[in-house]
Short mmCIF file of C-alpha atoms in Angstrom, two decimals:
data_model
loop_
_atom_site.label_atom_id
_atom_site.label_comp_id
_atom_site.label_asym_id
_atom_site.label_seq_id
_atom_site.Cartn_x
_atom_site.Cartn_y
_atom_site.Cartn_z
CA MET V 1 22.62 -0.68 13.52
CA LEU V 2 20.42 -0.77 10.42
CA TRP V 3 17.29 -1.51 12.47
CA VAL V 4 18.19 1.27 14.91
CA ALA V 5 18.72 3.75 12.08
CA VAL V 6 15.42 2.80 10.43
CA SER V 7 13.61 3.11 13.78
CA VAL V 8 15.05 6.57 14.43
CA VAL V 9 14.12 7.80 10.95
CA GLY V 10 10.62 6.33 11.30
CA LEU V 11 10.10 7.95 14.69
CA GLY V 12 11.24 11.31 13.34
CA PHE V 13 8.82 10.97 10.42
CA LEU V 14 5.92 10.21 12.79
CA ILE V 15 6.79 13.20 14.98
CA ALA V 16 6.90 15.47 11.93
CA LEU V 17 3.46 14.26 10.82
CA GLU V 18 2.15 14.69 14.37
CA ILE V 19 3.29 18.32 14.41
CA ALA V 20 1.83 18.95 10.95
CA ALA V 21 -1.54 17.49 11.93
CA ARG V 22 -1.67 19.53 15.15
CA ARG V 23 -1.18 22.70 13.09
CA TYR V 24 -4.53 21.94 11.44
CA GLY V 25 -6.26 21.13 14.72
CA GLU V 26 -6.30 17.34 14.23
CA PRO V 27 -4.60 14.55 16.21
CA GLY V 28 -1.58 13.05 14.48
CA PRO V 29 -0.68 9.38 14.01
CA ILE V 30 1.03 9.05 17.42
CA THR V 31 -1.91 10.50 19.35
CA ASP V 32 -4.41 8.59 17.24
CA GLN V 33 -2.68 5.30 17.93
CA ALA V 34 -2.13 5.97 21.64
CA ARG V 35 -5.82 6.64 22.23
CA GLU V 36 -6.74 3.25 20.75
CA VAL V 37 -5.13 1.55 23.74
CA VAL V 38 -8.29 2.53 25.67
CA PHE V 39 -10.82 4.12 23.31
CA ALA V 40 -12.65 2.51 20.40
CA PRO V 41 -10.32 1.92 17.42
CA LYS V 42 -11.19 3.14 13.94
CA SER V 43 -10.58 -0.33 12.50
CA GLY V 44 -10.47 -3.43 14.68
CA THR V 45 -9.79 -5.56 11.62
CA VAL V 46 -6.45 -3.83 11.00
CA LEU V 47 -5.38 -4.38 14.62
CA TYR V 48 -6.21 -8.09 14.47
CA VAL V 49 -4.50 -8.67 11.12
CA SER V 50 -1.47 -6.80 12.48
CA MET V 51 -1.43 -9.11 15.48
CA ALA V 52 -1.66 -12.06 13.08
CA LEU V 53 1.51 -10.83 11.37
CA MET V 54 3.26 -10.57 14.72
CA MET V 55 2.26 -14.15 15.61
CA VAL V 56 4.32 -15.62 12.76
CA VAL V 57 7.28 -15.55 15.20
CA LEU V 58 5.36 -17.47 17.93
CA THR V 59 4.83 -21.18 18.46
CA TRP V 60 1.36 -22.63 17.99
CA ARG V 61 0.79 -22.77 21.75
CA GLN V 62 1.80 -19.13 22.10
CA ARG V 63 -0.49 -18.19 19.22
CA PHE V 64 -3.52 -19.78 20.89
CA ILE V 65 -2.70 -17.97 24.12
CA ALA V 66 -2.30 -14.64 22.27
CA VAL V 67 -5.61 -14.99 20.40
CA GLY V 68 -7.44 -16.06 23.56
CA ALA V 69 -6.03 -13.13 25.53
CA ALA V 70 -6.96 -10.64 22.76
CA ILE V 71 -10.53 -11.91 22.57
CA GLY V 72 -10.86 -11.91 26.38
CA ILE V 73 -9.63 -8.31 26.63
CA ASP V 74 -12.01 -7.25 23.86
CA VAL V 75 -14.95 -8.88 25.65
CA VAL V 76 -14.13 -6.88 28.79
CA PHE V 77 -13.88 -3.64 26.79
CA TRP V 78 -17.13 -4.48 25.01
CA LEU V 79 -19.02 -4.98 28.28
CA VAL V 80 -17.66 -1.75 29.77
CA ARG V 81 -18.57 0.25 26.66
CA TRP V 82 -22.02 -1.29 26.61
CA ALA V 83 -22.51 -0.39 30.28
CA VAL V 84 -21.50 3.27 29.82
CA ASP V 85 -23.15 3.56 26.37
CA ALA V 86 -19.85 4.37 24.62
CA GLU V 87 -18.89 3.78 20.99
CA MET V 88 -18.70 0.05 20.27
CA MET V 89 -15.69 -1.39 18.44
CA TYR V 90 -13.31 -4.32 18.81
CA GLY V 91 -9.54 -4.43 18.40
CA ASN V 92 -8.16 -3.12 21.70
CA GLY V 93 -7.32 -6.66 22.77
CA ALA V 94 -5.16 -7.24 19.70
CA LEU V 95 -3.25 -4.02 20.34
CA TRP V 96 -2.74 -4.91 24.02
CA VAL V 97 -1.37 -8.35 23.11
CA THR V 98 1.01 -6.84 20.54
CA LEU V 99 2.33 -4.32 23.06
CA ALA V 100 2.60 -7.05 25.71
CA CYS V 101 4.78 -9.10 23.36
CA ALA V 102 7.09 -6.08 23.01
CA VAL V 103 7.41 -5.91 26.80
CA ILE V 104 8.05 -9.67 27.00
CA ALA V 105 10.74 -9.40 24.32
CA VAL V 106 12.59 -6.73 26.28
CA THR V 107 12.19 -8.24 29.75
CA ARG V 108 12.03 -12.02 29.24
CA ARG V 109 13.86 -12.82 26.00
CA THR V 110 17.52 -12.65 25.08
CA GLY V 111 19.69 -12.96 21.99
CA ARG V 112 18.11 -14.05 18.71
CA ASP V 113 14.74 -14.80 20.37
CA ARG V 114 14.48 -11.21 21.55
CA VAL V 115 15.41 -9.81 18.15
CA LEU V 116 12.95 -12.10 16.34
CA LEU V 117 10.05 -11.21 18.63
CA LEU V 118 10.84 -7.49 18.39
CA LYS V 119 10.88 -7.78 14.60
CA GLY V 120 7.46 -9.43 14.71
CA VAL V 121 6.08 -6.69 16.96
CA GLY V 122 7.69 -4.03 14.78
CA LEU V 123 6.09 -5.54 11.68
CA ALA V 124 2.64 -5.39 13.31
CA LEU V 125 3.06 -1.84 14.59
CA LEU V 126 4.43 -0.68 11.23
CA LEU V 127 1.26 -1.88 9.52
CA VAL V 128 -0.88 -0.02 12.06
CA ALA V 129 1.32 3.09 11.92
CA GLY V 130 1.18 3.03 8.12
CA ARG V 131 -2.59 3.29 8.22
CA LYS V 132 -2.46 6.12 10.76
CA THR V 133 0.13 8.07 8.79
CA GLY V 134 -2.06 7.58 5.71
CA TYR V 135 -4.94 9.37 7.43
CA THR V 136 -2.63 12.25 8.36
CA TRP V 137 -1.21 12.48 4.83
CA LEU V 138 -4.74 12.70 3.40
CA LEU V 139 -5.52 15.52 5.82
CA ILE V 140 -2.36 17.37 4.76
CA THR V 141 -3.16 17.01 1.04
CA SER V 142 -6.65 18.48 1.53
CA LYS V 143 -5.34 21.43 3.55
CA THR V 144 -2.23 22.31 1.53
CA ARG V 145 -3.44 21.74 -2.05
CA PRO V 146 -6.47 24.03 -2.61
CA ALA V 147 -6.42 23.51 -6.41
CA VAL V 148 -6.78 20.09 -8.07
CA LEU V 149 -5.89 18.81 -11.55
CA ASP V 150 -8.97 16.69 -12.26
CA GLN V 151 -9.77 18.49 -15.48
CA TYR V 152 -6.37 17.45 -16.83
CA MET V 153 -6.95 13.83 -15.82
CA ALA V 154 -10.48 13.71 -17.24
CA THR V 155 -9.28 15.18 -20.54
CA ALA V 156 -6.34 12.77 -20.79
CA ASP V 157 -8.65 9.88 -19.90
CA HIS V 158 -10.44 10.29 -23.23
CA ALA V 159 -7.44 8.51 -24.73
CA LEU V 160 -8.41 5.42 -22.73
CA GLY V 161 -12.13 5.69 -23.48
CA ASN V 162 -13.19 7.18 -20.11
CA PRO V 163 -13.06 3.81 -18.26
CA SER V 164 -14.35 5.23 -14.96
CA TRP V 165 -17.61 6.29 -16.61
CA LEU V 166 -17.96 2.92 -18.35
CA VAL V 167 -17.22 0.78 -15.28
CA GLY V 168 -19.38 3.07 -13.14
CA ARG V 169 -22.40 2.25 -15.29
CA ILE V 170 -21.55 -1.46 -15.16
CA VAL V 171 -21.37 -1.41 -11.35
CA GLU V 172 -24.69 0.41 -11.19
CA ALA V 173 -26.21 -2.29 -13.39
CA THR V 174 -25.02 -5.06 -11.04
CA GLY V 175 -27.19 -3.66 -8.26
CA THR V 176 -26.65 -3.74 -4.51
CA VAL V 177 -24.93 -7.14 -4.31
CA GLY V 178 -22.17 -6.29 -6.77
CA ALA V 179 -21.54 -2.92 -5.15
CA GLN V 180 -21.34 -4.45 -1.66
CA VAL V 181 -18.82 -7.11 -2.75
CA LEU V 182 -16.60 -4.54 -4.44
CA ASN V 183 -16.88 -2.18 -1.48
CA TRP V 184 -15.85 -4.93 0.96
CA VAL V 185 -12.80 -5.84 -1.13
CA TYR V 186 -11.88 -2.16 -1.49
CA VAL V 187 -12.19 -1.37 2.23
CA GLN V 188 -10.65 -4.61 3.51
CA LEU V 189 -7.58 -4.53 1.27
CA ALA V 190 -5.39 -5.30 4.29
CA VAL V 191 -7.14 -8.67 4.72
CA GLY V 192 -6.02 -9.90 1.31
CA ALA V 193 -2.52 -8.58 1.93
CA VAL V 194 -2.21 -10.34 5.29
CA ILE V 195 -3.42 -13.66 3.86
CA VAL V 196 -0.64 -13.58 1.28
CA ALA V 197 1.91 -12.28 3.80
CA LEU V 198 1.06 -15.03 6.29
CA TYR V 199 1.72 -17.62 3.61
CA GLN V 200 5.09 -16.05 2.82
CA LEU V 201 6.03 -15.84 6.52
CA ARG V 202 4.65 -19.26 7.52
CA ASN V 203 8.12 -20.71 8.29
CA VAL V 204 9.48 -17.81 10.36
CA ALA V 205 8.83 -19.50 13.71
CA VAL V 206 10.66 -22.66 12.59
CA GLU V 207 13.56 -21.04 10.73
CA ARG V 208 13.90 -18.25 13.35
CA ARG V 209 14.38 -15.61 10.68
CA PHE V 210 12.35 -13.53 8.24
CA PRO V 211 12.72 -13.99 4.47
CA GLY V 212 14.73 -11.34 2.68
CA HIS V 213 11.73 -9.95 0.80
CA HIS V 214 8.00 -10.26 1.38
CA LEU V 215 4.74 -8.46 0.64
CA VAL V 216 4.70 -6.28 3.76
CA ARG V 217 7.90 -4.51 2.67
CA THR V 218 6.34 -3.57 -0.67
CA PHE V 219 3.12 -2.46 1.04
CA LEU V 220 4.95 -0.14 3.41
CA VAL V 221 7.16 1.44 0.74
CA ILE V 222 4.15 2.06 -1.53
CA GLY V 223 2.38 3.76 1.36
CA LEU V 224 5.47 5.80 2.18
CA LEU V 225 6.19 7.12 -1.33
CA GLY V 226 2.66 7.40 -2.72
CA PRO V 227 1.47 10.41 -0.67
CA GLY V 228 4.45 12.38 -1.92
CA ILE V 229 3.04 12.04 -5.46
CA TYR V 230 -0.35 13.20 -4.12
CA MET V 231 1.30 16.46 -3.12
CA ILE V 232 2.89 16.90 -6.57
CA PHE V 233 -0.21 15.90 -8.57
CA PRO V 234 -3.37 16.59 -6.47
CA VAL V 235 -6.51 14.92 -7.86
CA VAL V 236 -9.80 14.15 -6.05
CA GLY V 237 -11.46 11.72 -8.50
CA PRO V 238 -14.48 11.62 -10.86
CA ILE V 239 -17.12 11.10 -8.17
CA PHE V 240 -16.09 14.40 -6.56
CA ALA V 241 -14.95 16.54 -9.52
CA TYR V 242 -17.71 15.40 -11.87
CA GLY V 243 -20.29 13.81 -9.59
CA ALA V 244 -22.87 14.53 -6.91
CA ASP V 245 -20.39 13.93 -4.07
CA GLY V 246 -18.49 17.06 -5.06
CA GLY V 247 -21.42 19.37 -4.29
CA HIS V 248 -21.04 22.90 -5.59
CA TRP V 249 -17.28 22.33 -6.05
CA ALA V 250 -17.88 19.87 -8.89
CA VAL V 251 -17.57 20.97 -12.53
CA ALA V 252 -20.96 19.39 -13.24
CA ASN V 253 -22.97 16.35 -12.19
CA LEU V 254 -21.84 14.09 -15.06
CA TRP V 255 -20.48 10.89 -13.51
CA PRO V 256 -21.15 8.10 -14.51
CA ASP V 257 -23.78 8.83 -17.16
CA THR V 258 -22.14 11.48 -19.36
CA PRO V 259 -18.40 11.67 -20.08
CA PRO V 260 -17.02 15.20 -19.75
CA PRO V 261 -16.64 17.18 -22.99
CA VAL V 262 -13.18 17.79 -24.40
CA SER V 263 -12.14 21.32 -23.48
CA THR V 264 -8.97 23.09 -22.41
CA PRO V 265 -8.32 21.98 -18.79
CA HIS V 266 -7.47 24.30 -15.91
CA PRO V 267 -6.59 23.81 -12.22
CA MET V 268 -9.83 24.03 -10.26
CA PRO V 269 -10.35 25.01 -6.61
CA PHE V 270 -11.83 22.39 -4.31
CA ASP V 271 -12.83 22.07 -0.66
CA GLN V 272 -10.33 21.52 2.17
CA VAL V 273 -11.91 18.22 3.25
CA THR V 274 -11.70 15.82 0.28
CA PRO V 275 -8.31 14.04 0.08
CA ARG V 276 -6.24 14.58 -3.07
CA ASN V 277 -5.42 10.87 -3.24
CA CYS V 278 -5.89 9.75 -6.83
CA MET V 279 -2.55 10.01 -8.60
CA PRO V 280 -1.32 7.31 -8.60
CA SER V 281 -3.99 4.85 -7.51
CA LEU V 282 -2.43 3.30 -4.41
CA HIS V 283 -5.30 0.83 -4.07
CA THR V 284 -4.36 -0.44 -7.52
CA ALA V 285 -0.69 -0.43 -6.53
CA TRP V 286 -1.36 -2.48 -3.39
CA ALA V 287 -3.70 -4.88 -5.19
CA ALA V 288 -1.07 -5.38 -7.90
CA ALA V 289 1.49 -6.14 -5.17
CA ILE V 290 -0.88 -8.75 -3.70
CA PHE V 291 -1.26 -10.30 -7.15
CA ILE V 292 2.51 -10.39 -7.75
CA HIS V 293 3.33 -11.99 -4.40
CA SER V 294 0.53 -14.55 -4.69
CA ARG V 295 2.02 -16.03 -7.89
CA LYS V 296 4.41 -18.30 -5.96
CA GLY V 297 1.69 -19.76 -3.75
CA PRO V 298 -0.77 -22.64 -4.23
CA TRP V 299 -3.65 -22.35 -6.68
CA ALA V 300 -6.08 -21.03 -4.04
CA LEU V 301 -3.71 -18.18 -3.15
CA ARG V 302 -3.13 -17.36 -6.82
CA LEU V 303 -6.89 -17.28 -7.34
CA LEU V 304 -7.27 -14.97 -4.35
CA GLY V 305 -4.61 -12.60 -5.70
CA ALA V 306 -6.27 -12.44 -9.13
CA PHE V 307 -9.71 -11.88 -7.60
CA TRP V 308 -8.44 -9.12 -5.32
CA LEU V 309 -6.79 -7.31 -8.21
CA ILE V 310 -9.82 -7.53 -10.51
CA ALA V 311 -12.27 -6.54 -7.76
CA THR V 312 -10.08 -3.63 -6.67
CA LEU V 313 -9.88 -2.34 -10.23
CA GLY V 314 -13.65 -2.63 -10.50
CA ALA V 315 -14.12 -0.73 -7.24
CA THR V 316 -11.60 2.05 -7.91
CA LEU V 317 -13.14 2.79 -11.32
CA GLY V 318 -16.74 1.75 -10.67
CA PHE V 319 -17.16 3.89 -7.55
CA GLY V 320 -15.64 6.91 -9.26
CA TYR V 321 -12.60 7.11 -7.02
CA HIS V 322 -10.05 7.03 -9.87
CA TYR V 323 -9.53 7.73 -13.54
CA GLY V 324 -8.13 5.14 -15.92
CA ALA V 325 -4.87 7.06 -16.14
CA ASP V 326 -4.44 6.65 -12.36
CA ILE V 327 -4.60 2.88 -12.80
CA VAL V 328 -1.90 2.85 -15.49
CA ALA V 329 0.39 4.95 -13.29
CA GLY V 330 -0.33 2.77 -10.25
CA VAL V 331 0.78 -0.41 -12.02
CA VAL V 332 4.06 1.19 -13.19
CA PHE V 333 4.59 2.60 -9.68
CA THR V 334 4.24 -0.83 -8.05
CA LEU V 335 6.48 -2.73 -10.46
CA THR V 336 9.23 -0.13 -10.11
CA ILE V 337 9.13 -0.33 -6.30
CA GLU V 338 8.94 -4.13 -6.33
CA THR V 339 11.98 -4.35 -8.61
CA ALA V 340 13.96 -1.97 -6.39
CA LEU V 341 13.15 -3.95 -3.23
CA ARG V 342 14.00 -7.28 -4.84
CA SER V 343 17.27 -5.82 -6.12
CA LEU V 344 18.04 -4.49 -2.66
CA ASP V 345 17.52 -7.97 -1.22
CA ARG V 346 19.46 -10.01 -3.76
CA GLY V 347 22.10 -7.46 -4.67
CA TRP V 348 21.97 -4.80 -7.35
CA ASP V 349 22.79 -6.02 -10.85
CA ARG V 350 22.52 -4.53 -14.30
CA PRO V 351 19.01 -5.85 -15.19
CA GLY V 352 17.60 -4.63 -11.86
CA ILE V 353 19.12 -1.18 -12.15
CA GLN V 354 17.98 -0.81 -15.75
CA LEU V 355 14.39 -1.78 -14.92
CA VAL V 356 14.20 0.56 -11.91
CA VAL V 357 15.51 3.48 -13.98
CA TYR V 358 13.20 2.61 -16.87
CA GLY V 359 10.14 2.25 -14.61
CA ALA V 360 10.86 5.58 -12.92
CA ALA V 361 11.28 7.24 -16.34
CA VAL V 362 7.98 5.81 -17.61
CA PHE V 363 6.19 6.93 -14.45
CA ALA V 364 7.58 10.45 -14.78
CA ALA V 365 6.65 10.52 -18.48
CA LEU V 366 3.08 9.49 -17.65
CA LEU V 367 2.68 12.30 -15.11
CA ALA V 368 4.19 14.84 -17.51
CA SER V 369 1.90 13.77 -20.36
CA TYR V 370 -1.20 13.94 -18.14
CA ARG V 371 -0.25 17.46 -17.09
CA TYR V 372 1.08 18.98 -20.31
CA LEU V 373 -0.45 16.93 -23.18
CA PRO V 374 -4.06 16.22 -22.13
CA MET V 375 -5.64 17.99 -25.13
CA GLU V 376 -3.42 16.14 -27.61
CA MET V 377 -4.28 12.85 -25.86
CA ALA V 378 -8.01 13.56 -26.03
CA GLU V 379 -7.92 14.66 -29.67
CA HIS V 380 -5.85 11.64 -30.83
CA PRO V 381 -7.12 8.74 -28.66
CA TRP V 382 -6.15 6.07 -31.20
CA VAL V 383 -2.54 7.21 -30.92
CA PHE V 384 -2.13 8.02 -27.23
CA GLY V 385 -4.40 5.29 -25.86
CA PRO V 386 -2.29 2.44 -27.27
CA LEU V 387 0.87 4.35 -26.29
CA LEU V 388 -0.24 4.47 -22.63
CA ILE V 389 -1.05 0.76 -22.61
CA LEU V 390 2.20 -0.01 -24.43
CA ALA V 391 4.22 1.98 -21.89
CA MET V 392 2.61 0.12 -18.99
CA SER V 393 2.95 -3.24 -20.75
CA SER V 394 6.64 -2.63 -21.42
CA VAL V 395 7.28 -2.25 -17.68
CA VAL V 396 5.23 -5.40 -16.98
CA TYR V 397 7.21 -7.31 -19.62
CA GLY V 398 10.49 -6.00 -18.25
CA TYR V 399 9.55 -7.10 -14.74
CA VAL V 400 8.54 -10.61 -15.84
CA ARG V 401 11.69 -10.99 -17.94
CA THR V 402 13.99 -9.72 -15.18
CA THR V 403 12.48 -11.89 -12.43
CA LYS V 404 12.72 -14.98 -14.64
CA LEU V 405 16.36 -14.16 -15.25
CA TRP V 406 16.89 -13.87 -11.49
CA GLU V 407 15.22 -17.24 -10.90
CA ARG V 408 17.61 -18.89 -13.34
CA LYS V 409 20.57 -17.08 -11.80
CA PRO V 410 20.31 -17.00 -7.99
CA ALA V 411 21.88 -14.17 -6.04
CA SER V 412 25.52 -14.86 -5.41
CA ALA V 413 26.67 -14.74 -1.82
CA HIS V 414 29.88 -12.93 -1.06
CA LEU V 415 32.35 -15.41 0.41
CA PRO V 416 35.64 -14.34 1.91
CA GLU V 417 38.73 -15.52 0.12
CA PRO V 418 40.53 -18.38 1.87
CA ARG V 419 43.38 -17.29 4.06
CA ARG V 420 46.81 -18.21 2.71
CA GLU V 421 49.09 -20.08 5.04
CA PRO V 422 52.52 -18.42 5.42
CA GLN V 423 55.19 -20.19 3.42
CA PRO V 424 58.19 -21.43 5.40
CA GLU V 425 61.43 -19.72 4.60
CA LEU V 426 64.09 -21.68 2.79
CA VAL V 427 67.06 -22.62 4.92
#
């Protein structure tokens, strides 16, 4: 019943986004995904990593067959597109195999095997749908939020020393190679996530069940809740508000060479194309989730998680996509969601509830301070800068302390009380 309820709510959400996108003359997530069954996908990598997630429920023989079938279908599509001079892209084969597994689950499997395979397919399609809904959300933010709050963010960022301007100059100094590495990590964030998720789900096929909590759950919830904050706090980023990419909408062409002067901020109008997707930094939130979930793996996985987090931070700041204040909020956002999901899995207890409430309060306080205290933050950087870092660090410390407490005290399973045998009556 829980899976059915979640599916119904998810379908209703997709339909609502489809209707909203059509109002602005753009295809919604359902149409966009349906067309990729035949036409060239936007990202073949996402379709293949989604199929990889689905294959955790298959045996090794079935996995080889699935990969071979996906590659064979893609070769056929590639030849047809080459013959008719159409747009070239791979990934249709992976989507076909995923959908075929859904059909097999319904028609050829029964009982627990059917449920397990459907969960694997659902996990893959959720990852794809999450990306599609993200595109639609970005469209909605650009159309419905004509004014942005970048001046507030840039002013508040003086308390942190304008890190986007500093890292932007460092990335420029590294040249083409450094920029290409950071860009690949930034664009292919899903690859790092799937590597960690595959490690966490490596025993699903043997145990015939999914673990209670894993990285994909955190990823999906971050993507679900984050765009709602975009609507409340619309920000386009330094490269657009203070750089050449903003065109005539930009305040001035200052990024990354000259930090903006401290002046009273105001909401500023911006175009209806650029997404308002800065507050909080979801790329930072997702990279932090990868880092957190890689901590229980072998040294190579831990190294990957640390590299992905550092490189993502370098890209988000160095390419001018985010302010430093976005990063601080993104870390708090992730840890609060991660704590809530872990508490949901193991059972709510006092430390979990306290940390979720505290994390939500800190996140709300950060947004309020960016909006209503930016001048005070810029004029007293040696006070507010350490306060911002201290607020973020307190949530990090609370998370580490709470999870260690949980590791020492495993979740208690609810066992029914033993049935009492009726006592014989005295004669």
